[in-house]
Amino acid sequence: IQQALPLRTDAATVNQEGVPYFFKRDHLFKGFHGDAELANETFSELDDHHNLDHVDAALFMHHEDDPDLHNHFFFFLNEKVFSYYQNKVVEGYPKDISEVFPGIPDHLEAAVECPKIDCDEDSVIFFKGHDIYHYHMNTQTVDKKHFESMPNCTSAFHFMENYYCFHGHQFSKFNPKPERCTASDDDDHVEREKCSRVHLDALTSDDAGNVYAFRSHHYIHKDDGSDNITVEAIDSAFKEIHSDLDAVFSYDNHLYMIKDDNVHVYKIGEPHIHLDGYPKTLKEELGVEGHVDTAMVCNDHPHIAHIIQGKPTNMFDVDMKATPREPTNERPLSLFKHVDTAMCGPKGVTVVVGNHFYHFDSVMIMVAARALPEQHRVSSGLFGCDH
């Protein structure tokens, strides 16, 4: 069963009273209503060891055979795991994930406990990409399975006798038993993600004409001149980004990826290579301050990065060959109150607002325009969906 979810979560679990906890970046939502709070207000020691900006995975453990695990929260951050009892970190934690859960990899995407009533024995199910790890608590053994038919779960939790896999704004119920742990086939997952009506976070095309689109924890890759479209977790190719990219542009066979106040640079290839010395701050790398809505480099001025930000919307230029780089030539984009993302390609400029996009033949025409061109749907116009 696939349904819509208003919040894109990094991790989810329930507390000892069965109240759902949803983690989003450094915030925690308790239950289905009310305001978020900072996660470190409830679990204060989390950022004593890490500059906490997200939780990879979370679970609340029921395992009466081991009092050191029973009724404990476990939080997974990069290669570490934290154990909490009554909202206090257990002495000796954080520890390496491999020390507490042998055979389980780092940089997890989701985790959920599965008691013996559902999984025959007390277990934990870990998710990373299409790999699913059933960890058996009593024997500390692992059954690893590769499910192309399972959506990449960005968080998972057990609630009201059901098991939920969250992927972007969608969620699926699934059967937790190892031999039946499926939710939907991979074609459905690709179709659902590329045809989603949720707005894109970032969009670009590289020098070869390949399109990269980012939404929540996923990125959509479309090969130039073909209908070949793949959907993967951002972590699988850009593990330093994790999720929720703000902007991306392609320059000199590199992807410049902006998240919050930082710029990551990857050399395009198989695999993409994260350059040493990055991330750098926006100010240090581009001379820019403040939140960036989108950025792009166009063929008519191949060394100029056009940066769009603000409400009302303004655009300015950064000469990528200059030292130091600094924003110049600021001008308003009077047609748009807000831009979600934009990119340049061989045919001009694509500007995305919500689940629609607009095409302009050039940046100059876009800036000078006084009326919006024809509106197109992102899912059909960019990714070939029929709805």
GROMACS .gro file of C-alpha atoms in nm:
model
  387
    1ILE     CA    1   0.000   0.000   0.000
    2GLN     CA    2   0.152   0.332  -0.105
    3GLN     CA    3   0.019   0.655   0.043
    4ALA     CA    4   0.126   1.019   0.072
    5LEU     CA    5   0.309   1.158   0.372
    6PRO     CA    6   0.323   1.533   0.446
    7LEU     CA    7   0.663   1.513   0.617
    8ARG     CA    8   0.982   1.372   0.463
    9THR     CA    9   1.151   1.203   0.759
   10ASP     CA   10   1.515   1.110   0.820
   11ALA     CA   11   1.427   0.854   1.089
   12ALA     CA   12   1.120   0.729   1.277
   13THR     CA   13   1.048   0.516   1.582
   14VAL     CA   14   0.811   0.501   1.879
   15ASN     CA   15   0.883   0.566   2.246
   16GLN     CA   16   0.803   0.334   2.538
   17GLU     CA   17   0.441   0.458   2.544
   18GLY     CA   18   0.400   0.394   2.172
   19VAL     CA   19   0.412   0.763   2.072
   20PRO     CA   20   0.564   0.805   1.724
   21TYR     CA   21   0.888   1.004   1.702
   22PHE     CA   22   0.980   1.152   1.364
   23PHE     CA   23   1.326   1.301   1.307
   24LYS     CA   24   1.381   1.566   1.041
   25ARG     CA   25   1.732   1.713   1.026
   26ASP     CA   26   1.799   1.840   1.381
   27HIS     CA   27   1.429   1.848   1.481
   28LEU     CA   28   1.201   1.595   1.646
   29PHE     CA   29   0.823   1.564   1.597
   30LYS     CA   30   0.644   1.379   1.876
   31GLY     CA   31   0.319   1.222   1.758
   32PHE     CA   32   0.116   1.330   1.459
   33HIS     CA   33   0.028   1.681   1.576
   34GLY     CA   34   0.203   1.978   1.731
   35ASP     CA   35   0.523   2.170   1.671
   36ALA     CA   36   0.869   2.025   1.627
   37GLU     CA   37   1.141   2.069   1.887
   38LEU     CA   38   1.516   2.039   1.863
   39ALA     CA   39   1.612   1.674   1.898
   40ASN     CA   40   1.884   1.757   2.151
   41GLU     CA   41   1.620   1.894   2.391
   42THR     CA   42   1.508   1.534   2.451
   43PHE     CA   43   1.835   1.354   2.370
   44SER     CA   44   2.090   1.612   2.475
   45GLU     CA   45   2.410   1.414   2.434
   46LEU     CA   46   2.356   1.346   2.064
   47ASP     CA   47   2.546   1.655   1.954
   48ASP     CA   48   2.813   1.633   2.224
   49HIS     CA   49   2.998   1.404   1.983
   50HIS     CA   50   2.859   1.513   1.644
   51ASN     CA   51   2.754   1.839   1.490
   52LEU     CA   52   2.407   1.690   1.459
   53ASP     CA   53   2.218   1.784   1.143
   54HIS     CA   54   2.029   1.457   1.097
   55VAL     CA   55   1.972   1.107   1.234
   56ASP     CA   56   2.034   0.823   0.989
   57ALA     CA   57   1.807   0.572   1.165
   58ALA     CA   58   1.634   0.520   1.500
   59LEU     CA   59   1.461   0.241   1.687
   60PHE     CA   60   1.319   0.155   2.031
   61MET     CA   61   1.425  -0.193   2.136
   62HIS     CA   62   1.214  -0.461   2.306
   63HIS     CA   63   1.435  -0.756   2.398
   64GLU     CA   64   1.363  -0.893   2.745
   65ASP     CA   65   1.646  -1.147   2.723
   66ASP     CA   66   1.903  -0.867   2.754
   67PRO     CA   67   1.837  -0.582   3.001
   68ASP     CA   68   2.121  -0.381   2.843
   69LEU     CA   69   1.912  -0.356   2.527
   70HIS     CA   70   1.551  -0.384   2.644
   71ASN     CA   71   1.353  -0.056   2.648
   72HIS     CA   72   1.648   0.138   2.506
   73PHE     CA   73   1.648   0.389   2.221
   74PHE     CA   74   1.917   0.341   1.957
   75PHE     CA   75   2.018   0.622   1.722
   76PHE     CA   76   2.247   0.568   1.425
   77LEU     CA   77   2.468   0.851   1.300
   78ASN     CA   78   2.722   0.779   1.026
   79GLU     CA   79   2.937   0.495   1.169
   80LYS     CA   80   2.824   0.538   1.534
   81VAL     CA   81   2.531   0.416   1.742
   82PHE     CA   82   2.399   0.584   2.057
   83SER     CA   83   2.203   0.397   2.325
   84TYR     CA   84   1.960   0.584   2.553
   85TYR     CA   85   1.774   0.461   2.859
   86GLN     CA   86   1.508   0.688   3.006
   87ASN     CA   87   1.635   0.964   2.775
   88LYS     CA   88   1.990   0.946   2.917
   89VAL     CA   89   2.280   0.821   2.712
   90VAL     CA   90   2.416   0.488   2.835
   91GLU     CA   91   2.773   0.498   2.967
   92GLY     CA   92   3.028   0.398   2.704
   93TYR     CA   93   2.823   0.520   2.409
   94PRO     CA   94   2.850   0.616   2.130
   95LYS     CA   95   3.007   0.299   1.996
   96ASP     CA   96   3.084   0.175   1.646
   97ILE     CA   97   2.777   0.016   1.486
   98SER     CA   98   2.983  -0.294   1.409
   99GLU     CA   99   3.062  -0.337   1.781
  100VAL     CA  100   2.699  -0.338   1.894
  101PHE     CA  101   2.545  -0.494   1.581
  102PRO     CA  102   2.812  -0.713   1.415
  103GLY     CA  103   2.765  -0.747   1.041
  104ILE     CA  104   2.562  -0.427   1.002
  105PRO     CA  105   2.709  -0.153   0.777
  106ASP     CA  106   2.766   0.216   0.849
  107HIS     CA  107   2.564   0.506   0.705
  108LEU     CA  108   2.231   0.330   0.737
  109GLU     CA  109   1.911   0.463   0.585
  110ALA     CA  110   1.655   0.307   0.821
  111ALA     CA  111   1.604   0.058   1.102
  112VAL     CA  112   1.305  -0.099   1.277
  113GLU     CA  113   1.273  -0.354   1.554
  114CYS     CA  114   1.075  -0.672   1.487
  115PRO     CA  115   0.974  -0.870   1.799
  116LYS     CA  116   0.946  -1.246   1.795
  117ILE     CA  117   0.568  -1.237   1.761
  118ASP     CA  118   0.623  -1.101   1.407
  119CYS     CA  119   0.970  -1.232   1.310
  120ASP     CA  120   0.977  -1.565   1.502
  121GLU     CA  121   1.261  -1.428   1.715
  122ASP     CA  122   1.354  -1.079   1.837
  123SER     CA  123   1.520  -0.905   1.543
  124VAL     CA  124   1.614  -0.569   1.398
  125ILE     CA  125   1.567  -0.492   1.028
  126PHE     CA  126   1.825  -0.251   0.883
  127PHE     CA  127   1.797  -0.085   0.543
  128LYS     CA  128   2.071   0.048   0.317
  129GLY     CA  129   1.990   0.101  -0.049
  130HIS     CA  130   1.825  -0.216  -0.177
  131ASP     CA  131   2.003  -0.427   0.086
  132ILE     CA  132   1.796  -0.539   0.384
  133TYR     CA  133   1.968  -0.689   0.690
  134HIS     CA  134   1.774  -0.901   0.939
  135TYR     CA  135   1.979  -0.898   1.260
  136HIS     CA  136   1.887  -1.176   1.504
  137MET     CA  137   1.931  -1.052   1.859
  138ASN     CA  138   1.995  -1.381   2.043
  139THR     CA  139   2.252  -1.522   1.801
  140GLN     CA  140   2.394  -1.190   1.668
  141THR     CA  141   2.372  -1.331   1.317
  142VAL     CA  142   2.263  -1.148   1.004
  143ASP     CA  143   2.054  -1.251   0.704
  144LYS     CA  144   2.126  -1.013   0.416
  145LYS     CA  145   1.895  -0.994   0.119
  146HIS     CA  146   1.900  -0.776  -0.192
  147PHE     CA  147   1.554  -0.659  -0.291
  148GLU     CA  148   1.532  -0.462  -0.613
  149SER     CA  149   1.156  -0.482  -0.555
  150MET     CA  150   1.177  -0.289  -0.228
  151PRO     CA  151   1.174   0.092  -0.237
  152ASN     CA  152   1.477   0.254  -0.074
  153CYS     CA  153   1.345   0.312   0.278
  154THR     CA  154   1.466   0.645   0.414
  155SER     CA  155   1.301   0.565   0.748
  156ALA     CA  156   1.092   0.281   0.887
  157PHE     CA  157   0.887   0.210   1.195
  158HIS     CA  158   0.651  -0.037   1.361
  159PHE     CA  159   0.321   0.116   1.470
  160MET     CA  160  -0.020  -0.032   1.559
  161GLU     CA  161   0.085  -0.382   1.446
  162ASN     CA  162   0.194  -0.255   1.104
  163TYR     CA  163   0.538  -0.200   0.951
  164TYR     CA  164   0.596   0.113   0.742
  165CYS     CA  165   0.872   0.201   0.495
  166PHE     CA  166   0.895   0.572   0.419
  167HIS     CA  167   1.044   0.686   0.088
  168GLY     CA  168   1.029   1.058   0.017
  169HIS     CA  169   0.670   1.177   0.060
  170GLN     CA  170   0.537   0.823   0.019
  171PHE     CA  171   0.512   0.526   0.252
  172SER     CA  172   0.441   0.157   0.209
  173LYS     CA  173   0.330  -0.112   0.446
  174PHE     CA  174   0.551  -0.420   0.433
  175ASN     CA  175   0.575  -0.769   0.572
  176PRO     CA  176   0.880  -0.785   0.803
  177LYS     CA  177   0.954  -1.156   0.779
  178PRO     CA  178   1.280  -1.223   0.588
  179GLU     CA  179   1.121  -1.450   0.331
  180ARG     CA  180   0.836  -1.204   0.261
  181CYS     CA  181   0.992  -0.860   0.313
  182THR     CA  182   0.848  -0.684   0.008
  183ALA     CA  183   0.636  -0.378  -0.056
  184SER     CA  184   0.625  -0.296  -0.428
  185ASP     CA  185   0.824  -0.377  -0.739
  186ASP     CA  186   1.114  -0.160  -0.854
  187ASP     CA  187   0.934  -0.041  -1.167
  188ASP     CA  188   0.655   0.093  -0.946
  189HIS     CA  189   0.915   0.269  -0.728
  190VAL     CA  190   1.082   0.439  -1.027
  191GLU     CA  191   0.746   0.533  -1.175
  192ARG     CA  192   0.620   0.673  -0.845
  193GLU     CA  193   0.929   0.884  -0.781
  194LYS     CA  194   0.974   1.030  -1.130
  195CYS     CA  195   0.598   1.095  -1.164
  196SER     CA  196   0.552   1.245  -0.818
  197ARG     CA  197   0.380   1.581  -0.793
  198VAL     CA  198   0.606   1.686  -0.505
  199HIS     CA  199   0.836   1.967  -0.621
  200LEU     CA  200   1.200   1.901  -0.708
  201ASP     CA  201   1.466   2.034  -0.470
  202ALA     CA  202   1.740   2.076  -0.732
  203LEU     CA  203   1.797   2.015  -1.102
  204THR     CA  204   2.087   2.031  -1.348
  205SER     CA  205   2.224   1.880  -1.667
  206ASP     CA  206   2.591   1.799  -1.716
  207ASP     CA  207   2.821   1.866  -2.013
  208ALA     CA  208   2.704   1.543  -2.180
  209GLY     CA  209   2.338   1.644  -2.150
  210ASN     CA  210   2.247   1.399  -1.874
  211VAL     CA  211   1.984   1.532  -1.633
  212TYR     CA  212   2.012   1.507  -1.254
  213ALA     CA  213   1.701   1.583  -1.048
  214PHE     CA  214   1.694   1.573  -0.667
  215ARG     CA  215   1.394   1.531  -0.440
  216SER     CA  216   1.420   1.458  -0.067
  217HIS     CA  217   1.645   1.147  -0.029
  218HIS     CA  218   1.636   1.047  -0.398
  219TYR     CA  219   1.788   1.154  -0.723
  220ILE     CA  220   1.656   1.089  -1.070
  221HIS     CA  221   1.908   1.042  -1.352
  222LYS     CA  222   1.805   1.068  -1.715
  223ASP     CA  223   2.053   0.983  -1.990
  224ASP     CA  224   2.085   1.234  -2.273
  225GLY     CA  225   1.884   1.149  -2.581
  226SER     CA  226   1.717   0.839  -2.436
  227ASP     CA  227   1.423   0.734  -2.222
  228ASN     CA  228   1.653   0.558  -1.975
  229ILE     CA  229   1.566   0.692  -1.628
  230THR     CA  230   1.698   0.559  -1.298
  231VAL     CA  231   1.602   0.650  -0.942
  232GLU     CA  232   1.849   0.601  -0.657
  233ALA     CA  233   1.903   0.715  -0.302
  234ILE     CA  234   2.120   1.026  -0.287
  235ASP     CA  235   2.342   0.842  -0.037
  236SER     CA  236   2.428   0.581  -0.299
  237ALA     CA  237   2.614   0.830  -0.519
  238PHE     CA  238   2.656   1.144  -0.304
  239LYS     CA  239   2.685   1.010   0.050
  240GLU     CA  240   2.811   1.342   0.188
  241ILE     CA  241   2.480   1.509   0.093
  242HIS     CA  242   2.238   1.260   0.252
  243SER     CA  243   1.916   1.444   0.154
  244ASP     CA  244   1.734   1.773   0.092
  245LEU     CA  245   1.975   1.939  -0.151
  246ASP     CA  246   1.917   2.312  -0.199
  247ALA     CA  247   2.076   2.368  -0.541
  248VAL     CA  248   2.311   2.209  -0.794
  249PHE     CA  249   2.487   2.321  -1.111
  250SER     CA  250   2.732   2.165  -1.354
  251TYR     CA  251   3.060   2.337  -1.442
  252ASP     CA  252   3.375   2.200  -1.607
  253ASN     CA  253   3.266   1.836  -1.569
  254HIS     CA  254   3.195   1.884  -1.199
  255LEU     CA  255   2.874   1.903  -1.000
  256TYR     CA  256   2.857   2.190  -0.751
  257MET     CA  257   2.606   2.088  -0.487
  258ILE     CA  258   2.476   2.342  -0.237
  259LYS     CA  259   2.323   2.234   0.093
  260ASP     CA  260   2.257   2.490   0.366
  261ASP     CA  261   2.569   2.710   0.388
  262ASN     CA  262   2.806   2.459   0.229
  263VAL     CA  263   2.921   2.369  -0.122
  264HIS     CA  264   3.024   2.013  -0.213
  265VAL     CA  265   3.201   1.948  -0.544
  266TYR     CA  266   3.198   1.612  -0.724
  267LYS     CA  267   3.389   1.511  -1.036
  268ILE     CA  268   3.132   1.356  -1.268
  269GLY     CA  269   3.198   0.990  -1.339
  270GLU     CA  270   3.118   0.634  -1.236
  271PRO     CA  271   3.140   0.674  -0.944
  272HIS     CA  272   3.118   1.048  -0.879
  273ILE     CA  273   3.422   1.158  -0.676
  274HIS     CA  274   3.392   1.401  -0.387
  275LEU     CA  275   3.685   1.642  -0.412
  276ASP     CA  276   3.929   1.676  -0.124
  277GLY     CA  277   3.895   1.997   0.074
  278TYR     CA  278   3.517   2.009   0.043
  279PRO     CA  279   3.268   2.106   0.164
  280LYS     CA  280   3.355   2.474   0.171
  281THR     CA  281   3.125   2.753   0.281
  282LEU     CA  282   2.913   2.936   0.026
  283LYS     CA  283   3.101   3.254   0.107
  284GLU     CA  284   3.440   3.089   0.061
  285GLU     CA  285   3.357   2.907  -0.263
  286LEU     CA  286   3.120   3.144  -0.444
  287GLY     CA  287   3.126   3.467  -0.245
  288VAL     CA  288   2.755   3.420  -0.172
  289GLU     CA  289   2.567   3.460   0.156
  290GLY     CA  290   2.217   3.346   0.244
  291HIS     CA  291   1.995   3.062   0.124
  292VAL     CA  292   2.034   2.970  -0.244
  293ASP     CA  293   1.713   2.860  -0.419
  294THR     CA  294   1.880   2.743  -0.739
  295ALA     CA  295   2.189   2.790  -0.957
  296MET     CA  296   2.283   2.714  -1.316
  297VAL     CA  297   2.554   2.754  -1.581
  298CYS     CA  298   2.442   2.809  -1.941
  299ASN     CA  299   2.612   2.744  -2.274
  300ASP     CA  300   2.604   3.108  -2.388
  301HIS     CA  301   2.822   3.210  -2.090
  302PRO     CA  302   2.990   2.882  -1.987
  303HIS     CA  303   3.192   3.032  -1.700
  304ILE     CA  304   2.909   3.223  -1.533
  305ALA     CA  305   2.705   3.065  -1.254
  306HIS     CA  306   2.363   3.230  -1.231
  307ILE     CA  307   2.250   3.229  -0.866
  308ILE     CA  308   1.881   3.275  -0.780
  309GLN     CA  309   1.767   3.350  -0.428
  310GLY     CA  310   1.529   3.551  -0.216
  311LYS     CA  311   1.170   3.665  -0.201
  312PRO     CA  312   1.117   3.869  -0.414
  313THR     CA  313   1.333   3.665  -0.646
  314ASN     CA  314   1.668   3.807  -0.763
  315MET     CA  315   1.941   3.666  -0.982
  316PHE     CA  316   2.309   3.754  -0.989
  317ASP     CA  317   2.618   3.619  -1.159
  318VAL     CA  318   2.937   3.458  -1.028
  319ASP     CA  319   3.236   3.431  -1.263
  320MET     CA  320   3.376   3.084  -1.195
  321LYS     CA  321   3.715   3.187  -1.341
  322ALA     CA  322   3.753   3.488  -1.111
  323THR     CA  323   3.966   3.493  -0.798
  324PRO     CA  324   3.812   3.558  -0.556
  325ARG     CA  325   3.462   3.480  -0.679
  326GLU     CA  326   3.193   3.732  -0.596
  327PRO     CA  327   2.831   3.801  -0.698
  328THR     CA  328   2.775   4.072  -0.962
  329ASN     CA  329   2.509   4.194  -1.204
  330GLU     CA  330   2.213   4.156  -0.968
  331ARG     CA  331   1.870   4.191  -1.129
  332PRO     CA  332   1.512   4.097  -1.037
  333LEU     CA  333   1.315   3.807  -1.183
  334SER     CA  334   0.982   3.986  -1.180
  335LEU     CA  335   0.785   3.691  -1.322
  336PHE     CA  336   0.846   3.468  -1.019
  337LYS     CA  337   0.771   3.516  -0.651
  338HIS     CA  338   0.971   3.201  -0.585
  339VAL     CA  339   1.172   2.947  -0.787
  340ASP     CA  340   1.213   2.588  -0.664
  341THR     CA  341   1.489   2.499  -0.909
  342ALA     CA  342   1.613   2.568  -1.262
  343MET     CA  343   1.865   2.443  -1.516
  344CYS     CA  344   2.016   2.529  -1.851
  345GLY     CA  345   2.030   2.288  -2.143
  346PRO     CA  346   2.092   2.290  -2.518
  347LYS     CA  347   1.746   2.437  -2.580
  348GLY     CA  348   1.757   2.710  -2.316
  349VAL     CA  349   1.642   2.759  -1.956
  350THR     CA  350   1.398   2.541  -1.760
  351VAL     CA  351   1.246   2.706  -1.450
  352VAL     CA  352   1.057   2.481  -1.206
  353VAL     CA  353   0.789   2.614  -0.971
  354GLY     CA  354   0.594   2.350  -0.782
  355ASN     CA  355   0.512   2.059  -1.014
  356HIS     CA  356   0.525   2.275  -1.329
  357PHE     CA  357   0.804   2.425  -1.539
  358TYR     CA  358   0.848   2.709  -1.788
  359HIS     CA  359   1.089   2.722  -2.082
  360PHE     CA  360   1.287   3.026  -2.200
  361ASP     CA  361   1.526   3.034  -2.495
  362SER     CA  362   1.796   3.211  -2.292
  363VAL     CA  363   1.871   3.377  -1.958
  364MET     CA  364   1.845   3.718  -2.122
  365ILE     CA  365   1.494   3.642  -2.248
  366MET     CA  366   1.394   3.508  -1.905
  367VAL     CA  367   1.509   3.826  -1.729
  368ALA     CA  368   1.340   4.055  -1.982
  369ALA     CA  369   1.011   3.862  -2.007
  370ARG     CA  370   0.696   4.032  -1.883
  371ALA     CA  371   0.459   3.736  -1.926
  372LEU     CA  372   0.494   3.370  -1.839
  373PRO     CA  373   0.537   3.127  -2.129
  374GLU     CA  374   0.334   2.808  -2.160
  375GLN     CA  375   0.321   2.599  -1.844
  376HIS     CA  376   0.431   2.233  -1.856
  377ARG     CA  377   0.401   1.953  -1.601
  378VAL     CA  378   0.737   1.833  -1.463
  379SER     CA  379   0.641   1.465  -1.454
  380SER     CA  380   0.534   1.448  -1.819
  381GLY     CA  381   0.752   1.718  -1.975
  382LEU     CA  382   1.081   1.622  -1.812
  383PHE     CA  383   1.039   1.252  -1.727
  384GLY     CA  384   0.789   1.122  -1.980
  385CYS     CA  385   0.508   1.027  -1.743
  386ASP     CA  386   0.162   0.999  -1.896
  387HIS     CA  387  -0.015   1.158  -1.600
   0.00000   0.00000   0.00000
